[in-house]
Amino acid sequence: MKILVVNAGSSSLKYQLIDMDNEQVIAKGLCDKIGLADSNIKHKAGDGREYAAEIAMPTHSEAFEALMYALAESDAKVISSPDEIGAIGHRVVHGGTYFNKSCLVDDDVAEKVDELKELAPLHNHPHYLGIVACTKTFGKDVPQVVVFDTAFHQTMPEKAYIFGLPYEYYEKYAVRRYGAHGTSHKYVSERCADLMGKDKKDLKIVTCHIGNGASITAVDGGICVDTSMGFTPLDGFIMGTRSGGVDPSALTYIANKENITPDQMSDLLNKKSGLLGISGVSSDNRDVSAAAAEGNHRAALANEIQRYQIAKFVGSYIAAMNGVDAIVFTAGIGENDPTLRTEVCKHFGYMGVKIDEEKNLIRGEEVEISTPDSTVKVFIIPTNEELAIAKDTLEIVTNLKK
Ligand code: AMP
């Protein structure tokens, strides 16, 4: 079955068409600047053919039409008719407490996705628009599935998700830890169990998704028991532009001193902090590391803080699970920065974690980077959220037909 995976953002629509018979990407692309004057599409077929065009896309609906043209009619077309698409899987950032697993889209599900825009203002409404645009093109004949970034974390116990705030805010506004990157944490923890040749139920794994956004999850027996992202994808440790956890009274102090509104503070914490805020150089790990190598103190400090904070989260999750069998690194930085992996793992030398520095340099593939005598296995596992979404979609659609 060919499955179209859709990731609709506020002004963009990313997609991949995946052939689930061999799990190969048939084509992928991006509709960008939706709602702006220079909206455009860039599309690439698996065999390298490309199609790019500036097309008016006032809404996600036109973006979806452009995507279908690219797939079925352009010079880089990969299907002869939209009928070849068996199902559509949507990435959805927030599932709130409604959704603890992926599910088939119906009117009620679509409305709940939209209702959750309160918890993910930048994401859930565009996801809803993506669903509406798909329905407009395909009618109800092609099943659509929603796959939530938060769903994998819904197994956390109360002690992990309730904040130390008056309980009424949890009751009134559902303010609690939800987590993020769940599709990635689930995918790499399951791949880790496969690579170890063990049942995930018998393993304690710490998964480190370190990209521009970053989070760490404790996966005990195949389920999430704690995760570093919180109510929104801001908690945890420093990221490209996000602060991670900060003493809340530092924020009220700065807000009073600088006369900053809550929205401005949110902007400061989400867009001006983290690697960018500390280094003053860039939010991009490569730029910060390059500046550090040239002797820039603040850039070196930003790198050091990120690695130190990651190690502290890994350590706390080993404590939370009372042990660990494997540590996994994934996403842009986790997969590509050997120094970060070495520096983080050094903190666990006391318990016998050892890295093979030659294997640690391998890129772009699944690799065990710990030495044979390491007490804990350490892996690089490239994440593949699109494939994970397509797999969930296939499973749900296949069960429908039974
Ligand atoms: P992501 O959000 O998963 O796409 O990750 C983006 C981050 O990965 C950026 O900070 C990049 O600088 C970082 N990154 C990508 N490639 C490399 C690399 N070869 N070495 C170090 N960092 C990298």
Short mmCIF file of N, CA, C and O and ligand atoms in Angstrom, two decimals, residues 209-213 240 275 283-287 289 330-338 363 383, ligand 1:
data_model
loop_
_atom_site.label_atom_id
_atom_site.label_comp_id
_atom_site.label_asym_id
_atom_site.label_seq_id
_atom_site.Cartn_x
_atom_site.Cartn_y
_atom_site.Cartn_z
N HIS A 209 16.59 12.34 21.93
CA HIS A 209 16.28 12.97 20.63
C HIS A 209 16.85 14.38 20.70
O HIS A 209 16.26 15.28 21.31
N ILE A 210 18.04 14.56 20.10
CA ILE A 210 18.72 15.86 20.23
C ILE A 210 18.82 16.51 18.85
O ILE A 210 19.71 16.18 18.05
N GLY A 211 17.88 17.38 18.57
CA GLY A 211 17.90 18.13 17.31
C GLY A 211 17.79 19.60 17.67
O GLY A 211 18.16 20.00 18.78
N ASN A 212 17.25 20.39 16.77
CA ASN A 212 17.02 21.78 17.07
C ASN A 212 16.06 21.89 18.27
O ASN A 212 16.28 22.65 19.19
N GLY A 213 15.01 21.08 18.24
CA GLY A 213 14.21 20.82 19.45
C GLY A 213 14.76 19.52 20.02
O GLY A 213 15.25 18.69 19.27
N GLY A 240 18.14 24.62 20.43
CA GLY A 240 18.65 25.62 19.50
C GLY A 240 18.33 27.04 19.95
O GLY A 240 19.22 27.87 20.16
N LEU A 275 21.04 27.57 22.77
CA LEU A 275 22.37 27.73 22.15
C LEU A 275 22.54 29.16 21.63
O LEU A 275 23.58 29.78 21.81
N SER A 283 21.75 29.45 16.47
CA SER A 283 20.99 28.38 17.10
C SER A 283 21.45 27.03 16.57
O SER A 283 21.04 25.99 17.06
N ASP A 284 22.28 27.05 15.54
CA ASP A 284 22.68 25.82 14.86
C ASP A 284 23.94 25.24 15.53
O ASP A 284 24.96 25.92 15.66
N ASN A 285 23.83 23.99 15.92
CA ASN A 285 24.91 23.33 16.65
C ASN A 285 26.24 23.38 15.90
O ASN A 285 27.30 23.57 16.50
N ARG A 286 26.18 23.23 14.56
CA ARG A 286 27.44 23.24 13.79
C ARG A 286 28.12 24.60 13.88
O ARG A 286 29.33 24.68 14.08
N ASP A 287 27.33 25.67 13.77
CA ASP A 287 27.90 27.03 13.86
C ASP A 287 28.49 27.28 15.24
O ASP A 287 29.56 27.87 15.38
N SER A 289 29.54 25.03 17.45
CA SER A 289 30.75 24.22 17.65
C SER A 289 31.93 24.82 16.89
O SER A 289 33.06 24.81 17.39
N THR A 330 19.61 10.12 18.87
CA THR A 330 18.98 10.30 17.56
C THR A 330 18.76 11.79 17.26
O THR A 330 19.03 12.64 18.10
N ALA A 331 18.27 12.08 16.05
CA ALA A 331 17.99 13.44 15.51
C ALA A 331 19.30 14.16 15.14
O ALA A 331 20.38 13.63 15.38
N GLY A 332 19.17 15.34 14.55
CA GLY A 332 20.29 16.05 13.90
C GLY A 332 21.59 16.04 14.69
O GLY A 332 22.64 15.66 14.18
N ILE A 333 21.53 16.46 15.94
CA ILE A 333 22.75 16.52 16.76
C ILE A 333 23.08 15.13 17.31
O ILE A 333 24.23 14.68 17.24
N GLY A 334 22.08 14.45 17.83
CA GLY A 334 22.30 13.12 18.41
C GLY A 334 22.92 12.14 17.43
O GLY A 334 23.75 11.32 17.79
N GLU A 335 22.53 12.26 16.14
CA GLU A 335 23.05 11.34 15.13
C GLU A 335 24.41 11.76 14.58
O GLU A 335 25.16 10.93 14.07
N ASN A 336 24.69 13.07 14.64
CA ASN A 336 25.85 13.58 13.87
C ASN A 336 26.98 14.20 14.68
O ASN A 336 27.97 14.61 14.10
N ASP A 337 26.82 14.31 15.98
CA ASP A 337 27.85 14.99 16.76
C ASP A 337 28.55 14.02 17.71
O ASP A 337 28.09 13.78 18.84
N PRO A 338 29.69 13.43 17.27
CA PRO A 338 30.37 12.43 18.11
C PRO A 338 30.85 13.02 19.43
O PRO A 338 30.83 12.34 20.46
N ARG A 363 28.43 7.58 10.52
CA ARG A 363 27.26 8.47 10.31
C ARG A 363 26.21 7.79 9.45
O ARG A 363 26.53 7.00 8.58
N THR A 383 16.48 8.58 13.41
CA THR A 383 15.02 8.54 13.58
C THR A 383 14.33 8.58 12.22
O THR A 383 14.93 9.01 11.21
P1 AMP B 1 17.12 18.49 13.58
O1 AMP B 1 16.25 19.48 14.28
O2 AMP B 1 16.93 17.08 14.07
O3 AMP B 1 17.07 18.61 12.08
O4 AMP B 1 18.64 18.86 13.99
C1 AMP B 1 19.20 20.10 13.65
C2 AMP B 1 20.51 20.26 14.42
O5 AMP B 1 21.41 19.21 14.07
C3 AMP B 1 21.22 21.57 14.12
O6 AMP B 1 21.62 22.20 15.32
C4 AMP B 1 22.43 21.13 13.33
O7 AMP B 1 23.56 21.97 13.52
C5 AMP B 1 22.70 19.76 13.92
N1 AMP B 1 23.54 18.98 13.01
C6 AMP B 1 23.22 18.54 11.78
N2 AMP B 1 24.28 17.92 11.20
C7 AMP B 1 25.31 18.00 12.08
C8 AMP B 1 26.67 17.57 12.08
N3 AMP B 1 27.19 16.94 11.03
N4 AMP B 1 27.42 17.82 13.18
C9 AMP B 1 26.90 18.46 14.25
N5 AMP B 1 25.62 18.90 14.33
C10 AMP B 1 24.83 18.67 13.26
#
